[in-house]
Each structure stands twice: as C-alpha cells, then as structure tokens.
Amino acid sequence: MYADLVAPIFEAKCVGCHNDEIKRGGLNMSHPDSLRMGGESENVIAAGNTQESELFRRITLPPKNIKFMPPTNNALTYDEIKTVEWWIEQGAPFEGSLTSLKITENIKPVLLRRYGIDTNPKAWYETVQLIKLDSTQLSSLVQQGFEVKTLGPDNSLLDIKYSGSDLTKEKLSELEKVKEYITWLSLANSNVTDEWLSSVSQFSNLTRLQLEKTEISDKGVAHLSGLKHLEALNLYGTKVTDALPTRYRENKQP
C-alpha cells in the first residue's frame, strides 16, 4: 500500500530535498528505512497521530510560512495531503495491502479520484463469476414463457421475469436447472403460490425478488429464509402480515 499510494507522493514532492545525497533537516525520505530514522525534528512521523507528526504539520502550514514544505511551487495537492493524513492515521504502515487498513469515509472519494480504486461494497451479483450458459438453455426458458436477460456482456447472471396466471410448478422447476445463475427474479402479478417458493429457495445467488400483487403469505416467505444474499423483496399487495420477520417486513413496500 505504501509503495503504491504514499511513496509516489513523497518521490514527487519531497525526495528532491530529502535523499541519499541531500538530507535537509537531517531527513532522508528516499526509502522506508531512512524515513523511519527521521531527522533533526522529533516525531517526523508519529504513527496514528497527525497532530504530533512534524511532516504532516509542515505540508499543511500556510504557504507563506518559512517552515512550509515543500518550499517550492510544487506543493502537495488536497488529495495528496488527505492520502498522507489517512496513512499516518492508520499507523503509517510501510508494509501490507490496502485491504488491511480501515477505509474511512473521507478517504473513499480520494482513492477513487486519484487512484481509480472503488472501495464501496459491491452488490453480491457483481462478485459472482460463472461460465456463460449455453444459448439453448436460455431458449428453453423463453419457450416456457419466461423473459430472460443477462446482466451484461461480462456477467452471466440472469434477470428473469414471469407474469400472468399460467405459471406452474413444472415451469418453476425449469428454473432450478440454472438456479445458481438467477439473481433477479420477478413473479409479480402471477399466480405463484406459497408452496412453489420452495423452488425459489434454491436460487443461492438471488439478490432481488418481486412478488407484489400475488397471493403469497407468511408461509411462502418462510421458504426464503436461507437466501443469504437477498437484498430486495417486494411484497406489496400480498397476504403477508406484520408477523413477518423484520428482515422481510422492512421490504414490504407500499
């Protein structure tokens, strides 16, 4: 992490005056070992404490201050200062990866802007990698009356929809053949029953389920308790009651 995020800042803005040959203030910032040794000032870097870190104090002084660093027109940018600040707050580690540190809210936009690193949690379906289904398998589902879409050219997971009053348990059983591929499923406005949701309970990568305006009740929703990645469940216009577990009740959208 230090080598990729922090060292390039020091190399561009500090090492010109703090290196193996020129050690202004007795400080050499050209590599971790020499930086750890510090310089004439105490606490050049106080791990975990920016206020006690002389380095951080110098780069955040008013530019007209005689001790402002670097004393050139090549001052650290806002994002560079925030990166150094965060690094020090995290203990100023020279080893380890980005994932070993706490990604605070104020550093997230900096990491995205400066380094192109998106640290926001990804939806489950974005993390699942599966080989593409054979086109004949998708065609078979379409013949059963399902609308079938993939999430994109690089994502093989499926968005499946069925509406109407001619849904059958046998048709749902066809979905079981591709159960790990289904992440979005809409059975809204269909004749789906509580019993048939036992098939849906096998869709381990399901993240969104629409059951609005159906006859589904608490008994049917109970089948869904094992779906660990279910993030959105629309139960508007169903027979589900307030006895429903909190996890689902919060998604009983009007």
Tab-separated table of C-alpha atoms in Angstrom, residues 7-209:
chain	number	residue	atom	x	y	z
A	7	ALA	CA	5.762	6.678	-1.778
A	8	PRO	CA	4.948	8.239	-5.196
A	9	ILE	CA	3.777	11.399	-3.398
A	10	PHE	CA	6.987	11.664	-1.407
A	11	GLU	CA	9.040	10.901	-4.517
A	12	ALA	CA	7.363	13.682	-6.482
A	13	LYS	CA	7.191	16.325	-3.780
A	14	CYS	CA	9.790	15.597	-1.059
A	15	VAL	CA	12.677	13.392	-2.139
A	16	GLY	CA	14.292	16.165	-4.202
A	17	CYS	CA	15.420	17.781	-0.927
A	18	HIS	CA	15.471	14.682	1.290
A	19	ASN	CA	17.501	11.940	-0.351
A	20	ASP	CA	20.712	9.962	-0.013
A	21	GLU	CA	22.858	12.925	-1.026
A	22	ILE	CA	20.799	15.901	0.177
A	23	LYS	CA	19.374	15.493	3.673
A	24	ARG	CA	17.817	18.788	4.592
A	25	GLY	CA	16.951	18.785	8.281
A	26	GLY	CA	18.812	15.503	8.506
A	27	LEU	CA	15.882	13.753	6.813
A	28	ASN	CA	16.134	11.208	4.005
A	29	MET	CA	12.751	10.227	2.530
A	30	SER	CA	14.025	8.185	-0.395
A	31	HIS	CA	13.157	4.800	1.172
A	32	PRO	CA	11.231	3.459	4.184
A	33	ASP	CA	14.263	2.630	6.343
A	34	SER	CA	15.715	6.140	6.120
A	35	LEU	CA	12.305	7.702	6.648
A	36	ARG	CA	11.816	5.640	9.808
A	37	MET	CA	15.083	7.061	11.148
A	38	GLY	CA	13.623	10.572	10.986
A	39	GLY	CA	15.689	13.742	11.064
A	40	GLU	CA	16.610	16.641	13.289
A	41	SER	CA	12.964	17.266	14.223
A	42	GLU	CA	11.354	14.883	16.678
A	43	ASN	CA	8.423	12.787	15.551
A	44	VAL	CA	8.785	13.315	11.821
A	45	ILE	CA	6.028	10.715	11.551
A	46	ALA	CA	4.069	9.875	14.713
A	47	ALA	CA	2.182	6.742	13.737
A	48	GLY	CA	-1.526	7.211	14.342
A	49	ASN	CA	-1.229	10.898	15.242
A	50	THR	CA	-1.141	13.596	12.551
A	51	GLN	CA	-1.027	16.415	15.090
A	52	GLU	CA	2.251	15.089	16.510
A	53	SER	CA	3.731	14.346	13.069
A	54	GLU	CA	6.130	17.082	12.028
A	55	LEU	CA	5.941	16.000	8.401
A	56	PHE	CA	2.190	16.474	8.290
A	57	ARG	CA	2.413	19.787	10.114
A	58	ARG	CA	4.917	21.105	7.573
A	59	ILE	CA	2.870	20.170	4.497
A	60	THR	CA	-0.281	21.800	5.933
A	61	LEU	CA	1.243	25.100	7.117
A	62	PRO	CA	0.254	28.323	5.315
A	63	PRO	CA	2.413	28.538	2.153
A	64	LYS	CA	3.964	31.822	3.312
A	65	ASN	CA	5.264	30.190	6.492
A	66	ILE	CA	9.047	29.759	6.354
A	67	LYS	CA	8.677	26.143	7.515
A	68	PHE	CA	6.105	25.204	4.873
A	69	MET	CA	7.123	22.164	2.855
A	70	PRO	CA	7.971	21.773	0.108
A	71	PRO	CA	9.354	25.332	-0.230
A	72	THR	CA	8.617	25.406	-3.976
A	73	ASN	CA	5.630	25.841	-6.262
A	74	ASN	CA	5.194	22.062	-6.200
A	75	ALA	CA	3.069	21.872	-3.046
A	76	LEU	CA	1.046	18.771	-2.226
A	77	THR	CA	-2.486	18.776	-3.637
A	78	TYR	CA	-5.568	18.311	-1.481
A	79	ASP	CA	-5.834	14.628	-2.429
A	80	GLU	CA	-2.148	14.043	-1.723
A	81	ILE	CA	-2.436	15.663	1.709
A	82	LYS	CA	-5.540	13.590	2.525
A	83	THR	CA	-3.727	10.424	1.434
A	84	VAL	CA	-0.742	11.153	3.704
A	85	GLU	CA	-3.077	12.095	6.549
A	86	TRP	CA	-5.012	8.843	6.228
A	87	TRP	CA	-1.810	6.802	6.005
A	88	ILE	CA	-0.489	8.332	9.238
A	89	GLU	CA	-3.844	7.887	10.994
A	90	GLN	CA	-3.753	4.203	10.043
A	91	GLY	CA	-0.406	3.811	11.796
A	92	ALA	CA	1.896	4.843	8.937
A	93	PRO	CA	2.497	1.237	7.789
A	94	PHE	CA	5.211	0.582	5.234
A	95	GLU	CA	4.088	-2.971	4.595
A	96	GLY	CA	0.713	-4.585	3.967
A	97	SER	CA	-2.089	-4.131	1.465
A	98	LEU	CA	-4.905	-1.625	1.174
A	99	THR	CA	-7.408	-4.195	2.407
A	100	SER	CA	-5.577	-4.439	5.741
A	101	LEU	CA	-6.420	-0.805	6.548
A	102	LYS	CA	-9.650	0.852	7.599
A	103	ILE	CA	-11.186	2.646	4.639
A	104	THR	CA	-12.697	5.746	6.230
A	105	GLU	CA	-15.494	7.685	4.541
A	106	ASN	CA	-13.325	10.737	3.884
A	107	ILE	CA	-10.674	8.734	2.032
A	108	LYS	CA	-13.070	6.844	-0.257
A	109	PRO	CA	-13.549	9.687	-2.778
A	110	VAL	CA	-9.793	10.379	-2.757
A	111	LEU	CA	-8.937	6.763	-3.554
A	112	LEU	CA	-11.489	6.782	-6.359
A	113	ARG	CA	-10.435	10.142	-7.794
A	114	ARG	CA	-6.669	9.799	-7.556
A	115	TYR	CA	-6.111	6.071	-7.942
A	116	GLY	CA	-9.305	4.774	-9.533
A	117	ILE	CA	-9.893	2.483	-6.551
A	118	ASP	CA	-13.589	1.989	-5.756
A	119	THR	CA	-13.805	0.805	-2.145
A	120	ASN	CA	-17.601	0.872	-1.889
A	121	PRO	CA	-19.074	-2.567	-1.182
A	122	LYS	CA	-20.206	-4.292	-4.342
A	123	ALA	CA	-23.586	-5.922	-4.728
A	124	TRP	CA	-23.325	-9.685	-4.446
A	125	TYR	CA	-24.169	-10.253	-8.104
A	126	GLU	CA	-21.140	-8.185	-9.131
A	127	THR	CA	-18.816	-10.574	-7.297
A	128	VAL	CA	-20.168	-13.849	-8.737
A	129	GLN	CA	-18.208	-15.341	-11.631
A	130	LEU	CA	-19.851	-18.125	-13.656
A	131	ILE	CA	-19.248	-19.519	-17.117
A	132	LYS	CA	-21.808	-18.458	-19.697
A	133	LEU	CA	-24.862	-20.615	-20.162
A	134	ASP	CA	-25.478	-22.378	-23.431
A	135	SER	CA	-27.923	-20.436	-25.610
A	136	THR	CA	-30.162	-23.500	-25.830
A	137	GLN	CA	-30.678	-23.382	-22.060
A	138	LEU	CA	-31.836	-19.791	-22.266
A	139	SER	CA	-34.072	-20.559	-25.237
A	140	SER	CA	-35.706	-23.356	-23.258
A	141	LEU	CA	-36.685	-20.892	-20.521
A	142	VAL	CA	-38.096	-18.458	-23.057
A	143	GLN	CA	-40.225	-21.253	-24.514
A	144	GLN	CA	-41.656	-21.790	-21.030
A	145	GLY	CA	-42.847	-18.172	-21.019
A	146	PHE	CA	-40.034	-16.523	-19.048
A	147	GLU	CA	-38.477	-13.225	-20.073
A	148	VAL	CA	-34.740	-13.785	-19.787
A	149	LYS	CA	-31.933	-11.218	-19.782
A	150	THR	CA	-28.287	-11.386	-18.750
A	151	LEU	CA	-26.887	-8.597	-16.599
A	152	GLY	CA	-24.329	-7.665	-19.233
A	153	PRO	CA	-21.676	-8.962	-21.624
A	154	ASP	CA	-19.292	-9.670	-18.749
A	155	ASN	CA	-21.835	-11.030	-16.272
A	156	SER	CA	-23.605	-14.328	-16.862
A	157	LEU	CA	-26.173	-13.924	-14.083
A	158	LEU	CA	-29.809	-13.733	-15.131
A	159	ASP	CA	-32.690	-11.310	-14.756
A	160	ILE	CA	-35.853	-13.399	-15.157
A	161	LYS	CA	-39.470	-12.265	-15.252
A	162	TYR	CA	-42.790	-14.106	-15.428
A	163	SER	CA	-46.237	-12.576	-15.198
A	164	GLY	CA	-49.657	-13.994	-15.875
A	165	SER	CA	-51.928	-16.643	-14.421
A	166	ASP	CA	-50.499	-19.691	-16.189
A	167	LEU	CA	-47.362	-20.221	-14.096
A	168	THR	CA	-46.945	-23.828	-12.957
A	169	LYS	CA	-44.714	-25.711	-10.553
A	170	GLU	CA	-43.257	-27.525	-13.549
A	171	LYS	CA	-42.246	-24.235	-15.167
A	172	LEU	CA	-40.552	-23.136	-11.959
A	173	SER	CA	-38.735	-26.455	-11.893
A	174	GLU	CA	-37.142	-25.458	-15.207
A	175	LEU	CA	-35.530	-22.540	-13.391
A	176	GLU	CA	-33.914	-24.962	-10.966
A	177	LYS	CA	-31.716	-26.157	-13.828
A	178	VAL	CA	-29.990	-22.749	-13.825
A	179	LYS	CA	-30.602	-21.920	-10.176
A	180	GLU	CA	-27.137	-20.523	-9.416
A	181	TYR	CA	-27.447	-18.088	-12.348
A	182	ILE	CA	-30.627	-16.343	-11.228
A	183	THR	CA	-30.002	-13.115	-9.328
A	184	TRP	CA	-33.082	-11.010	-10.196
A	185	LEU	CA	-36.481	-12.658	-10.367
A	186	SER	CA	-39.909	-11.130	-10.840
A	187	LEU	CA	-43.045	-13.196	-10.333
A	188	ALA	CA	-45.182	-10.099	-9.763
A	189	ASN	CA	-48.815	-10.284	-10.891
A	190	SER	CA	-48.539	-14.051	-11.318
A	191	ASN	CA	-50.374	-16.999	-9.764
A	192	VAL	CA	-47.297	-18.118	-7.784
A	193	THR	CA	-48.195	-19.995	-4.576
A	194	ASP	CA	-46.584	-20.339	-1.174
A	195	GLU	CA	-45.612	-23.925	-1.941
A	196	TRP	CA	-43.875	-23.028	-5.190
A	197	LEU	CA	-41.493	-20.673	-3.415
A	198	SER	CA	-39.669	-23.776	-2.206
A	199	SER	CA	-38.131	-23.832	-5.696
A	200	VAL	CA	-37.063	-20.203	-5.375
A	201	SER	CA	-35.359	-21.034	-2.076
A	202	GLN	CA	-32.706	-22.917	-4.070
A	203	PHE	CA	-31.552	-19.819	-6.002
A	204	SER	CA	-28.457	-19.171	-3.895
A	205	ASN	CA	-27.376	-16.031	-5.790
A	206	LEU	CA	-30.775	-14.359	-5.743
A	207	THR	CA	-30.497	-10.698	-4.713
A	208	ARG	CA	-33.814	-9.227	-5.868
A	209	LEU	CA	-37.254	-10.853	-5.764
